[in-house]
CSV table of C-alpha atoms in Angstrom, one decimal:
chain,number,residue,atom,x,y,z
K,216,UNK,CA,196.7,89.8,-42.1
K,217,UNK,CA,196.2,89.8,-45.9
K,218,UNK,CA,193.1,90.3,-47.3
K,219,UNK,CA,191.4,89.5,-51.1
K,220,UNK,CA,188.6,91.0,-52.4
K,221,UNK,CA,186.4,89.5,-54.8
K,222,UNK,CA,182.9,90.5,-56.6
K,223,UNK,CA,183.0,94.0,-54.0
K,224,UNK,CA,183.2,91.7,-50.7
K,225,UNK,CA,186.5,91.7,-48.6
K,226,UNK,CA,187.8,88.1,-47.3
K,227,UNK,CA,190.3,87.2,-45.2
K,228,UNK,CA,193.4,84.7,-45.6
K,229,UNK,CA,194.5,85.2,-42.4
K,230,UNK,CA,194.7,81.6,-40.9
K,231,UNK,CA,193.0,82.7,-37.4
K,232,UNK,CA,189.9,83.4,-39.5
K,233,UNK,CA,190.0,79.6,-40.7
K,234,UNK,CA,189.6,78.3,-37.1
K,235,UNK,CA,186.4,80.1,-36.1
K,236,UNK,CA,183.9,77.9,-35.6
K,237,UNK,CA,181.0,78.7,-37.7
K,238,UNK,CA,178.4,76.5,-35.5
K,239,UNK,CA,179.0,79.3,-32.6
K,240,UNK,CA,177.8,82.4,-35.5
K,241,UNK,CA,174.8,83.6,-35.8
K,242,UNK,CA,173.8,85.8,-38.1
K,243,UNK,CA,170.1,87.5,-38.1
K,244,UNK,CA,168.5,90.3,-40.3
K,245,UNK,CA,165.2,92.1,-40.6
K,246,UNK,CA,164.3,94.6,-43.2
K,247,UNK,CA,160.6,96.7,-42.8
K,248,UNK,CA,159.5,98.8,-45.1
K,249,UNK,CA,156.4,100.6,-44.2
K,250,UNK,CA,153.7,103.6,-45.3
K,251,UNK,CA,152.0,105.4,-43.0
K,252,UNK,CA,148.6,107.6,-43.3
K,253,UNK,CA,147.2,109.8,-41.2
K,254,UNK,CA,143.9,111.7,-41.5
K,255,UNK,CA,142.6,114.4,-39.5
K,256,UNK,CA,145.2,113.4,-36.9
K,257,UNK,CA,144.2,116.8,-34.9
K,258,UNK,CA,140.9,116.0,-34.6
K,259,UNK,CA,140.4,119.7,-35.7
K,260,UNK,CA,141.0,122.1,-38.2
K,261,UNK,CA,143.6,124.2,-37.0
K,262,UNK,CA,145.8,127.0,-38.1
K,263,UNK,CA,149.1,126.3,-39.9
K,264,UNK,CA,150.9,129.3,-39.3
K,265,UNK,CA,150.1,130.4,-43.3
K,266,UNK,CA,146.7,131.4,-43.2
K,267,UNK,CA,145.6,127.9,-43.9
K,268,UNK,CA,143.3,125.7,-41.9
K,269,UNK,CA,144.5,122.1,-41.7
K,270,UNK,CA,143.2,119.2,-40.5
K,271,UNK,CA,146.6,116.9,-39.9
K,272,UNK,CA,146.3,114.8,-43.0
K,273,UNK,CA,149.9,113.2,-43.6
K,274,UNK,CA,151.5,110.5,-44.9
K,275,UNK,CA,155.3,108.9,-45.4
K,276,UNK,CA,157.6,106.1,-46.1
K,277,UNK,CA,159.7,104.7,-43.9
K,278,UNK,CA,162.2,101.6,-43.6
K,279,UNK,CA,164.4,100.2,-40.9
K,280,UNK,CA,167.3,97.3,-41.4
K,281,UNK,CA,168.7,95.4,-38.6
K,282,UNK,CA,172.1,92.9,-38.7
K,283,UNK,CA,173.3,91.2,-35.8
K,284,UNK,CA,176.1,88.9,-35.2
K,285,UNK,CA,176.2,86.9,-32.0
K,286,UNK,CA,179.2,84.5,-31.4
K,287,UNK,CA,179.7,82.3,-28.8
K,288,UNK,CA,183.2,82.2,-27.5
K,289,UNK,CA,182.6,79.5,-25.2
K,290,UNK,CA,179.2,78.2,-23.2
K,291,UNK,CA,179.3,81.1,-20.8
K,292,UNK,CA,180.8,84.1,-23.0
K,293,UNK,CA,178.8,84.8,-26.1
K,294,UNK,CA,178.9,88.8,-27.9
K,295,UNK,CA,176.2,90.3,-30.0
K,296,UNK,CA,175.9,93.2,-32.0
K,297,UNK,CA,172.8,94.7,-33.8
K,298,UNK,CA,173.5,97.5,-36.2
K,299,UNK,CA,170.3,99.4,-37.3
K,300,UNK,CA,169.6,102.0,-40.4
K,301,UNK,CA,166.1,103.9,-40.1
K,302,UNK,CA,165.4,106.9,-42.4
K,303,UNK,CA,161.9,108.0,-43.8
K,304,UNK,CA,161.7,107.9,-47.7
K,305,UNK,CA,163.0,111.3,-49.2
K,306,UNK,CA,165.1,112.6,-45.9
K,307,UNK,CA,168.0,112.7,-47.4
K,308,UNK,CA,167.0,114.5,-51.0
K,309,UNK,CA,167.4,118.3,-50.8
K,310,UNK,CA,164.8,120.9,-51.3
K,311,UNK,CA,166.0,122.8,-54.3
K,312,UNK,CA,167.5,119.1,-55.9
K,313,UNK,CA,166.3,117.1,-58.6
K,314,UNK,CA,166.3,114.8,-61.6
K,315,UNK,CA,169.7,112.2,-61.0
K,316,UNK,CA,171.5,115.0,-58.3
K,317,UNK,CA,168.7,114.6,-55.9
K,318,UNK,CA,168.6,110.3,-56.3
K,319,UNK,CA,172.7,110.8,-55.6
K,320,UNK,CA,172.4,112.8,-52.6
K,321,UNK,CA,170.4,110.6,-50.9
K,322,UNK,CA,173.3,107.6,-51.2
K,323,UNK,CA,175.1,110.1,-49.3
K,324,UNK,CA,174.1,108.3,-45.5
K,325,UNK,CA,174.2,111.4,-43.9
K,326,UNK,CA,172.1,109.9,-40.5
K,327,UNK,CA,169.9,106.7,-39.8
K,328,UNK,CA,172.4,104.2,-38.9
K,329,UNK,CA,173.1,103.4,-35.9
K,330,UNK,CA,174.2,100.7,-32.8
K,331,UNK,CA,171.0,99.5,-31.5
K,332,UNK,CA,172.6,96.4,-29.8
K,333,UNK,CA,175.6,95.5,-28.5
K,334,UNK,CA,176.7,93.8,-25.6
K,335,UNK,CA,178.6,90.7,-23.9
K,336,UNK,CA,176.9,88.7,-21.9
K,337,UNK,CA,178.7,86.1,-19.4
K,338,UNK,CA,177.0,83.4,-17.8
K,339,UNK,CA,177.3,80.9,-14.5
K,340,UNK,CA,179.5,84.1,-12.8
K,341,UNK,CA,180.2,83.4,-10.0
K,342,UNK,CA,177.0,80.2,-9.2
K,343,UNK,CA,175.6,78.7,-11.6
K,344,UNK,CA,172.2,80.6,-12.9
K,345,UNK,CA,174.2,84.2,-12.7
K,346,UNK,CA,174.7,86.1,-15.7
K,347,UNK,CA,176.2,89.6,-16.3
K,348,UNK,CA,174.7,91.6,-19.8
K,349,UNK,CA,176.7,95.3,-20.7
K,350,UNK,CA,177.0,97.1,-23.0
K,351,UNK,CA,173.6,98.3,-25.0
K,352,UNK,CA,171.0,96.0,-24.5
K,353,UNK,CA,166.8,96.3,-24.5
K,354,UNK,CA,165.4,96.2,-21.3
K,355,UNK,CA,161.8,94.6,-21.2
K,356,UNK,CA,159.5,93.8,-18.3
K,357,UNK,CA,156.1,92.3,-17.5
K,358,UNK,CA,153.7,93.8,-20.1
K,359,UNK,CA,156.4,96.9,-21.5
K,360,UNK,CA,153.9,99.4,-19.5
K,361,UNK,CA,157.6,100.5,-18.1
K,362,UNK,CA,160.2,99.0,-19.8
K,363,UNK,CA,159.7,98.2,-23.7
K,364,UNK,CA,161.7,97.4,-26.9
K,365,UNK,CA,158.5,99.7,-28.4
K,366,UNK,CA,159.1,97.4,-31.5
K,367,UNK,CA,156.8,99.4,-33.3
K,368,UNK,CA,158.5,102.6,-33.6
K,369,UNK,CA,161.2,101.8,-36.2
K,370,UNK,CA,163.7,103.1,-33.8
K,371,UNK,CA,163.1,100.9,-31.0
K,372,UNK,CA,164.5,100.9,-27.1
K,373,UNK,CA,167.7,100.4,-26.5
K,374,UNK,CA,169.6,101.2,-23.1
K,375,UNK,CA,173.2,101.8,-22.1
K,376,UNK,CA,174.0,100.0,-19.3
K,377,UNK,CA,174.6,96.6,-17.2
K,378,UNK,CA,172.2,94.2,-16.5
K,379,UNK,CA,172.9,90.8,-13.4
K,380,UNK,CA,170.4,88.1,-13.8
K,381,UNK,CA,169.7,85.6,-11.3
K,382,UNK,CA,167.8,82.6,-12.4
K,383,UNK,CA,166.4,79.3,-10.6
K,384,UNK,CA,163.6,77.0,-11.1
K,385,UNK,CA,161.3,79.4,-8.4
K,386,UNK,CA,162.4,82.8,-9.0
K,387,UNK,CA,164.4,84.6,-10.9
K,388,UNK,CA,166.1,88.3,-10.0
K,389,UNK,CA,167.1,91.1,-11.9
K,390,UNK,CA,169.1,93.9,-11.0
K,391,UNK,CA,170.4,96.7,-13.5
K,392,UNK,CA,171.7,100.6,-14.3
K,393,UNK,CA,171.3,102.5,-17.9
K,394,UNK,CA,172.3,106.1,-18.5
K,395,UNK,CA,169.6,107.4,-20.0
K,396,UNK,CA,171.5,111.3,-20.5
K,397,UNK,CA,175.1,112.6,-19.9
K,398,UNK,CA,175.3,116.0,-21.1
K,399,UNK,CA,179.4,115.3,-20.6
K,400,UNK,CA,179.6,112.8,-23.2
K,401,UNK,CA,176.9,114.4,-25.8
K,402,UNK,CA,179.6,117.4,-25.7
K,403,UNK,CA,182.4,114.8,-26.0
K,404,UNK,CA,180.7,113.6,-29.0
K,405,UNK,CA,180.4,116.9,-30.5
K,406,UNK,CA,176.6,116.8,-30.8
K,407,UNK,CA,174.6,119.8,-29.1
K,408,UNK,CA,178.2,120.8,-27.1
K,409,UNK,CA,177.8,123.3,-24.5
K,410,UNK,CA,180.4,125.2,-23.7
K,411,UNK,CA,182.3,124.2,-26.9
K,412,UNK,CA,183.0,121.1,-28.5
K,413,UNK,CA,184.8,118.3,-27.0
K,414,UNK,CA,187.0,115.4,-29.0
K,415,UNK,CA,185.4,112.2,-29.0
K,416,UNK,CA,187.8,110.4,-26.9
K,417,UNK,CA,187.5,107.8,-23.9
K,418,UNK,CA,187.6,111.0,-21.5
K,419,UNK,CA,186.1,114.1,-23.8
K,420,UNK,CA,186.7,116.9,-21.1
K,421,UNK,CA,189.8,115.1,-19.4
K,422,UNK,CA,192.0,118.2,-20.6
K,423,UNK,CA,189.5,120.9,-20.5
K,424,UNK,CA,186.6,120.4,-18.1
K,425,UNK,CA,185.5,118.8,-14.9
K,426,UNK,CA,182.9,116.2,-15.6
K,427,UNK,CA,179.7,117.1,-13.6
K,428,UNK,CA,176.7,115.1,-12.1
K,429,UNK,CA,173.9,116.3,-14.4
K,430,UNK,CA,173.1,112.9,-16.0
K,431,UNK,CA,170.0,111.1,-16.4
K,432,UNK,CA,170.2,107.2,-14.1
K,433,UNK,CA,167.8,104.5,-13.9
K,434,UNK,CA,168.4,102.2,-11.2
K,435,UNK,CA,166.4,98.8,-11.1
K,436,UNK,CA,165.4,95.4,-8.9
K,437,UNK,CA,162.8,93.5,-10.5
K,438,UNK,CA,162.0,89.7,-9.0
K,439,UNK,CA,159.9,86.9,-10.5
K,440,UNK,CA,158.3,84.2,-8.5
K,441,UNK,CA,157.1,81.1,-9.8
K,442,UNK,CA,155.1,79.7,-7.1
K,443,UNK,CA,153.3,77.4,-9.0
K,444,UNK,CA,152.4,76.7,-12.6
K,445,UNK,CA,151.5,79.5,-15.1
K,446,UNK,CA,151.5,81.9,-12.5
K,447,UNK,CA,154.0,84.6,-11.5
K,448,UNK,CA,154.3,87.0,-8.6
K,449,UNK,CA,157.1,90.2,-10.0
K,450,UNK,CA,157.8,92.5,-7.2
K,451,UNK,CA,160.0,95.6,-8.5
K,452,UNK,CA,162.0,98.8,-7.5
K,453,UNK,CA,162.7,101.3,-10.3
K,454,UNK,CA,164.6,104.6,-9.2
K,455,UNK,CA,164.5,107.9,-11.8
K,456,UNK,CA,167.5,110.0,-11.1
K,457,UNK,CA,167.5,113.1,-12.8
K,458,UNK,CA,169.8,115.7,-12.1
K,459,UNK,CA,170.4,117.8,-15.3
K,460,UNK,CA,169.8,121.9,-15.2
K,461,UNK,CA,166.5,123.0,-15.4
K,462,UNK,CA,167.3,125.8,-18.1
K,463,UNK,CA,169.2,124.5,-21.1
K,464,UNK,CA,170.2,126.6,-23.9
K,465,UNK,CA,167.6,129.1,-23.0
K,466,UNK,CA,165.0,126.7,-22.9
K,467,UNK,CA,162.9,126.1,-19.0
K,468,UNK,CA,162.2,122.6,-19.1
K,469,UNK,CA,158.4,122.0,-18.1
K,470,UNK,CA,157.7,119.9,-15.1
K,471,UNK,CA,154.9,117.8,-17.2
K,472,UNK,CA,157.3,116.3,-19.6
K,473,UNK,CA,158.0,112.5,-19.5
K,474,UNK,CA,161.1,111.8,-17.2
K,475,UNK,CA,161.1,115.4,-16.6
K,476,UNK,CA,164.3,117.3,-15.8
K,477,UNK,CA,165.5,118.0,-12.2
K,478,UNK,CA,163.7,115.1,-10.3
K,479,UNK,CA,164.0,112.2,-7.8
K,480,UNK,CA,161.3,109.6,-8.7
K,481,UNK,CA,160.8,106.0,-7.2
K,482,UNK,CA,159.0,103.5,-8.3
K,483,UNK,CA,157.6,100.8,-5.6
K,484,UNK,CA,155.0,98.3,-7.1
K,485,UNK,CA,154.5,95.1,-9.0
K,486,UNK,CA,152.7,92.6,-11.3
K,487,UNK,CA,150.5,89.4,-10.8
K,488,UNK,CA,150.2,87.7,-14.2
K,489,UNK,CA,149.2,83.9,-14.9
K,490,UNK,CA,146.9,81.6,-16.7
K,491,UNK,CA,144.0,78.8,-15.4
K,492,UNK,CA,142.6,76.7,-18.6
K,493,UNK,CA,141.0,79.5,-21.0
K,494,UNK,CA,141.0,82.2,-18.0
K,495,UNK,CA,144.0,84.4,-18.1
K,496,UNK,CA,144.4,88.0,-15.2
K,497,UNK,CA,147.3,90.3,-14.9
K,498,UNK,CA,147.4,92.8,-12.4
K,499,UNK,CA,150.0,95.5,-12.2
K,500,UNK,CA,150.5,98.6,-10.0
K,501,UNK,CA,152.9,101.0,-8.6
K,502,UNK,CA,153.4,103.6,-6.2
K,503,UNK,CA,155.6,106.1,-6.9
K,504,UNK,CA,157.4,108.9,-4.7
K,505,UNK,CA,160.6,111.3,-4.2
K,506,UNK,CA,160.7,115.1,-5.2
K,507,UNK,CA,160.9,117.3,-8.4
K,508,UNK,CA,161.3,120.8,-8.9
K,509,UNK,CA,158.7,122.9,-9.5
K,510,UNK,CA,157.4,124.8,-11.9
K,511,UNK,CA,158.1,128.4,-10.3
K,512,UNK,CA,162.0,126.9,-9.2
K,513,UNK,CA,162.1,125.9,-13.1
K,514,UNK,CA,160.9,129.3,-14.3
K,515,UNK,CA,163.5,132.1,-14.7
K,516,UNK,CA,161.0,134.9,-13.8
K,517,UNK,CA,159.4,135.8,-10.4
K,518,UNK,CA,155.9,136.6,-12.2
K,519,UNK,CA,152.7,134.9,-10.9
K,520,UNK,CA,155.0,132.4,-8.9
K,521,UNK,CA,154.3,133.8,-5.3
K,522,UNK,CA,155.9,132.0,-2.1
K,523,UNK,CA,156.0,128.2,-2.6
K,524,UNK,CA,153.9,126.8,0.6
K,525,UNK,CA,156.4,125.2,3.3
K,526,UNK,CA,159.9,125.6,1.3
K,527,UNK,CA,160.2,129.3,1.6
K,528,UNK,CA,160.7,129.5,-2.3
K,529,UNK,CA,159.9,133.1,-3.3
K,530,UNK,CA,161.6,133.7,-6.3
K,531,UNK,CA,161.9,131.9,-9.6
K,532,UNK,CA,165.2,129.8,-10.3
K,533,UNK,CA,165.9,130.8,-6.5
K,534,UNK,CA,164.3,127.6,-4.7
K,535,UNK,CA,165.4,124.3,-2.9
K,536,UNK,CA,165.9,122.5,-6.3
K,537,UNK,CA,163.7,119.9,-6.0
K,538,UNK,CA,161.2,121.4,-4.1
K,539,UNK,CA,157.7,119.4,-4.9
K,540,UNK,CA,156.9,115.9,-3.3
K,541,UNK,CA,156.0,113.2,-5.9
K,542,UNK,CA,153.0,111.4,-5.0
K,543,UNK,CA,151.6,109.9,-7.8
K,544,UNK,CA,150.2,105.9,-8.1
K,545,UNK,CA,149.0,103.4,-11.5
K,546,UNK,CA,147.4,100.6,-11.6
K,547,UNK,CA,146.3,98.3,-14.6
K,548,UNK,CA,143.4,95.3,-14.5
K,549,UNK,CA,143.3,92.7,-17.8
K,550,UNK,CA,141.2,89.7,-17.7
K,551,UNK,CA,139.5,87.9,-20.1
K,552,UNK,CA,138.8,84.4,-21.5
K,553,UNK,CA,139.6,82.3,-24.4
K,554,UNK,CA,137.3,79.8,-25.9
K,555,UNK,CA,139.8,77.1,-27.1
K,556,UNK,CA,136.9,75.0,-28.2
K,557,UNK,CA,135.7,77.4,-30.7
K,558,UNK,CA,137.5,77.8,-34.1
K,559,UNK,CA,140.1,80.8,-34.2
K,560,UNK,CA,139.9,80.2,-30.5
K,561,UNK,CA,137.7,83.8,-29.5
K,562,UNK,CA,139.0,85.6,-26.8
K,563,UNK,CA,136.6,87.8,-24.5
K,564,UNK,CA,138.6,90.5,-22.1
K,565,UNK,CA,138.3,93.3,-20.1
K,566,UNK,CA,140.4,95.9,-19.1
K,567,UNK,CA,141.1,98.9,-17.2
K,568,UNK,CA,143.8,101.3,-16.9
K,569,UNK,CA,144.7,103.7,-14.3
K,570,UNK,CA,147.0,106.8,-13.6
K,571,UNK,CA,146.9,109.9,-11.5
K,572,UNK,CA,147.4,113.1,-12.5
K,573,UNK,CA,147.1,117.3,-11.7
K,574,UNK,CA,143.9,119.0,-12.3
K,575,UNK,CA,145.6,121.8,-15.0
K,576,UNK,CA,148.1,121.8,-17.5
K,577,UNK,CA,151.0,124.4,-16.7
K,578,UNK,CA,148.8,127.3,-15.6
K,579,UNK,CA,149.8,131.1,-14.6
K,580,UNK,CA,150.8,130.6,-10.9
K,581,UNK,CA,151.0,127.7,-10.1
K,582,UNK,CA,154.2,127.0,-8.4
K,583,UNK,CA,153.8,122.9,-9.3
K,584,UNK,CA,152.5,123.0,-12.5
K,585,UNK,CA,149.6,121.9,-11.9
K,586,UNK,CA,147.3,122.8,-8.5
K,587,UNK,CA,148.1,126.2,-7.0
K,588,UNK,CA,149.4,126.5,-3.8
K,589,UNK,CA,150.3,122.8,-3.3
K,590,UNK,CA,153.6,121.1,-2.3
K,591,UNK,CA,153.1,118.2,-3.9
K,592,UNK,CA,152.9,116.8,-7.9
K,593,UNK,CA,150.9,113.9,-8.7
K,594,UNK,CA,151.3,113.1,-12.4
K,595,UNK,CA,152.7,109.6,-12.9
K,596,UNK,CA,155.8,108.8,-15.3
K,597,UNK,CA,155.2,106.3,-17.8
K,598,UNK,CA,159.2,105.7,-18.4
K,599,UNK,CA,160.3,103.6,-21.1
K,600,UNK,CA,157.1,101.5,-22.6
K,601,UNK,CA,155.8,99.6,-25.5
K,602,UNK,CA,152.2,101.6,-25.1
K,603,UNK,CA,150.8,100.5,-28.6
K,604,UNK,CA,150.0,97.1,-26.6
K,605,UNK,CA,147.5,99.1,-24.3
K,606,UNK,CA,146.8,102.8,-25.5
K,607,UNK,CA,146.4,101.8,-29.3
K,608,UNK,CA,148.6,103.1,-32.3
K,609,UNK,CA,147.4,106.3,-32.4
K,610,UNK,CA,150.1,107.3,-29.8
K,611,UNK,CA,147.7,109.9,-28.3
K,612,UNK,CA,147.9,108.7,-24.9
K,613,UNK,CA,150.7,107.7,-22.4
K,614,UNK,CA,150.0,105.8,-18.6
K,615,UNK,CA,149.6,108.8,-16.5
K,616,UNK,CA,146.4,111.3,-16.1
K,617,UNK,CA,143.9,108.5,-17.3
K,618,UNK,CA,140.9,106.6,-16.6
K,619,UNK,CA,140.9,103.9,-19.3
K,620,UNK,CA,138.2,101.6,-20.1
K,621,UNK,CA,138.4,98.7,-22.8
């Protein structure tokens, strides 16, 4: 291939270039530039470490670009790529720079770009109405409250993973993987290695380790029915597979933190959603069970953890791994109705939010995490969400240990 450049851009003469057909290209772009202030974002004075009392006041700059380029090869084979850059304003200076240095340094790219898309997608596999998306993708269902793009964040959702789609004029069916965590290929990449760094190859510990099972899985079946018009019936299965170590680097992971390490969780529920003239309802609820390990099995000393009732678990970092039963349950309620007649078209809603929890936070002896004595952990995981749409922007509050009234 030869290639020419002119005015800084790089074009091609090789003749294959000639033949792409430009009516298949898309090309798409978004750039947000945003400023953020916060006050008292502690809702107390509190101690800064300095001998100063703060009150959280803070505020910063922040941007994110997107490009994408989707082709389509043919009808049923299309690609798509996003690639994303997200930095806040002044992350890249240094803290002794200044004057022209410190406005060099930060054309240095150092971190913020990234692959936030990119996947093929092939359609009609098979029967007409299957298609098969891998590669990374976002993964959004019903309202976001579990899966969400979380378009707000300048970051964004994005999974690894492979995603079938069934679709007909009554239901469609979704069923899908992500890898969330692989310890394996974070070392492979050379990024928070343990156990030494690994070349960033196809394989990273082909030559010098044996690849082990502590990743992080989501598993997935979500169904839509269409019985009628407007209206939509969305059954789902979600399964959390978590099976890294509980200690990493030194660090005991806590048993209250989203997605938490070392646990077994299943999601059985679903969503009622539609829409009669200017009255709309959604309903959506889950169940969710399996095990997790406790907060004494986490724990890597015997103090205050006592015998874990019906396991037999009677020393820290000595137990039956996951040792707690998950029994934990949400349920969301929005209603309201729109007055199309009325300019701006008013809406009046209602609605209530739902999620159980423990009844303390990490407390001396007890071998859950939360309720002494008890086998069982009912704090609900939120997962993957877009929460702005339901918690408000404050990001104070997540589905799980509320009662919510709006």
């Amino acid at each position: 291939a030869v290639f020419a450049t002119v005015g800084g851009a790089m074009v091609a003469a090789d003749p294959a270039f000639a033949k792409t057909d430009v009516d298949k290209l898309t090309i798409s772009g978004e750039i947000r530039e945003r400023y953020e202030v916060r006050t008292d974002a502690s809702f107390r004075s509190v101690a800064n470490g300095a001998g100063q009392t703060i009150k959280g006041n803070e505020s910063v700059g922040s941007h994110r670009v997107r490009v994408g380029i989707g082709y389509d090869l043919t009808p049923d084979v299309s690609f798509f790529a996003q690639i994303q850059d997200t930095r806040y304003f002044g992350s890249e200076g240094t803290a002794t720079g200044s004057g022209i240095a410190a406005v060099s340094t930060q054309n240095g790219n150092f971190n913020g770009i990234d692959l936030h898309q990119g996947y093929i997608q092939l359609k009609n596999v098979l029967v007409p109405g299957l298609s098969l998306k891998a590669g990374r993708q976002e993964i959004i269902f019903g309202d976001h409250r579990l899966f969400g793009n979380f378009n707000w964040s300048q970051n964004g959702n994005a999974f690894d993973g492979v995603r079938l789609t069934h679709s007909t004029q009554r239901a469609d069916v979704d069923l899908f993987w992500a890898r969330i965590v692989d310890p394996f290929a974070i070392a492979g990449s050379g990024v928070a290695a343990t156990g030494g760094a690994q070349p960033a190859i196809l394989f990273p510990g082909s030559s010098t380790a044996t690849q082990s099972s502590n990743t992080q899985d989501i598993y997935g079946a979500y169904v839509t029915l269409k019985p009628v018009k407007n209206w939509t019936i969305e059954p789902y299965f979600f399964m959390l597979a978590d099976h890294r170590p509980l200690v990493t680097a030194g660090a005991i992971s806590s048993i209250l933190t989203a997605q938490a390490q070392g646990q077994s969780r299943n999601f059985l529920g679903g969503r009622v959603n539609g829409k009669q003239g200017g009255l709309d309802f959604t309903y959506e609820g889950n169940y969710q069970f399996g095990s997790i390990a406790s907060q004494c099995t986490r724990s890597q000393t015997a103090a205050a953890c006592g015998t874990f009732a019906g396991t037999g678990v009677s020393a820290a970092g000595t137990g039956a791994g996951q040792d707690a039963r998950i029994n934990a349950h949400q349920h969301a309620v929005k209603t309201g109705f729109t007055f199309d007649a009325v300019p701006m078209k008013p809406r009046l809603g209602f609605e209530f939010n739902y999620a159980s929890g423990d009844k303390c936070a990490n407390g001396a002896g007890a071998v859950n995490g939360c309720e002494q004595g008890k086998d069982h952990f009912n704090t609900a995981d939120n997962l993957y969400p877009t929460n702005h749409f339901h918690m408000g922007y404050m990001d104070l509050m997540a589905w799980k240990n509320m009662v919510n009234y709006q």
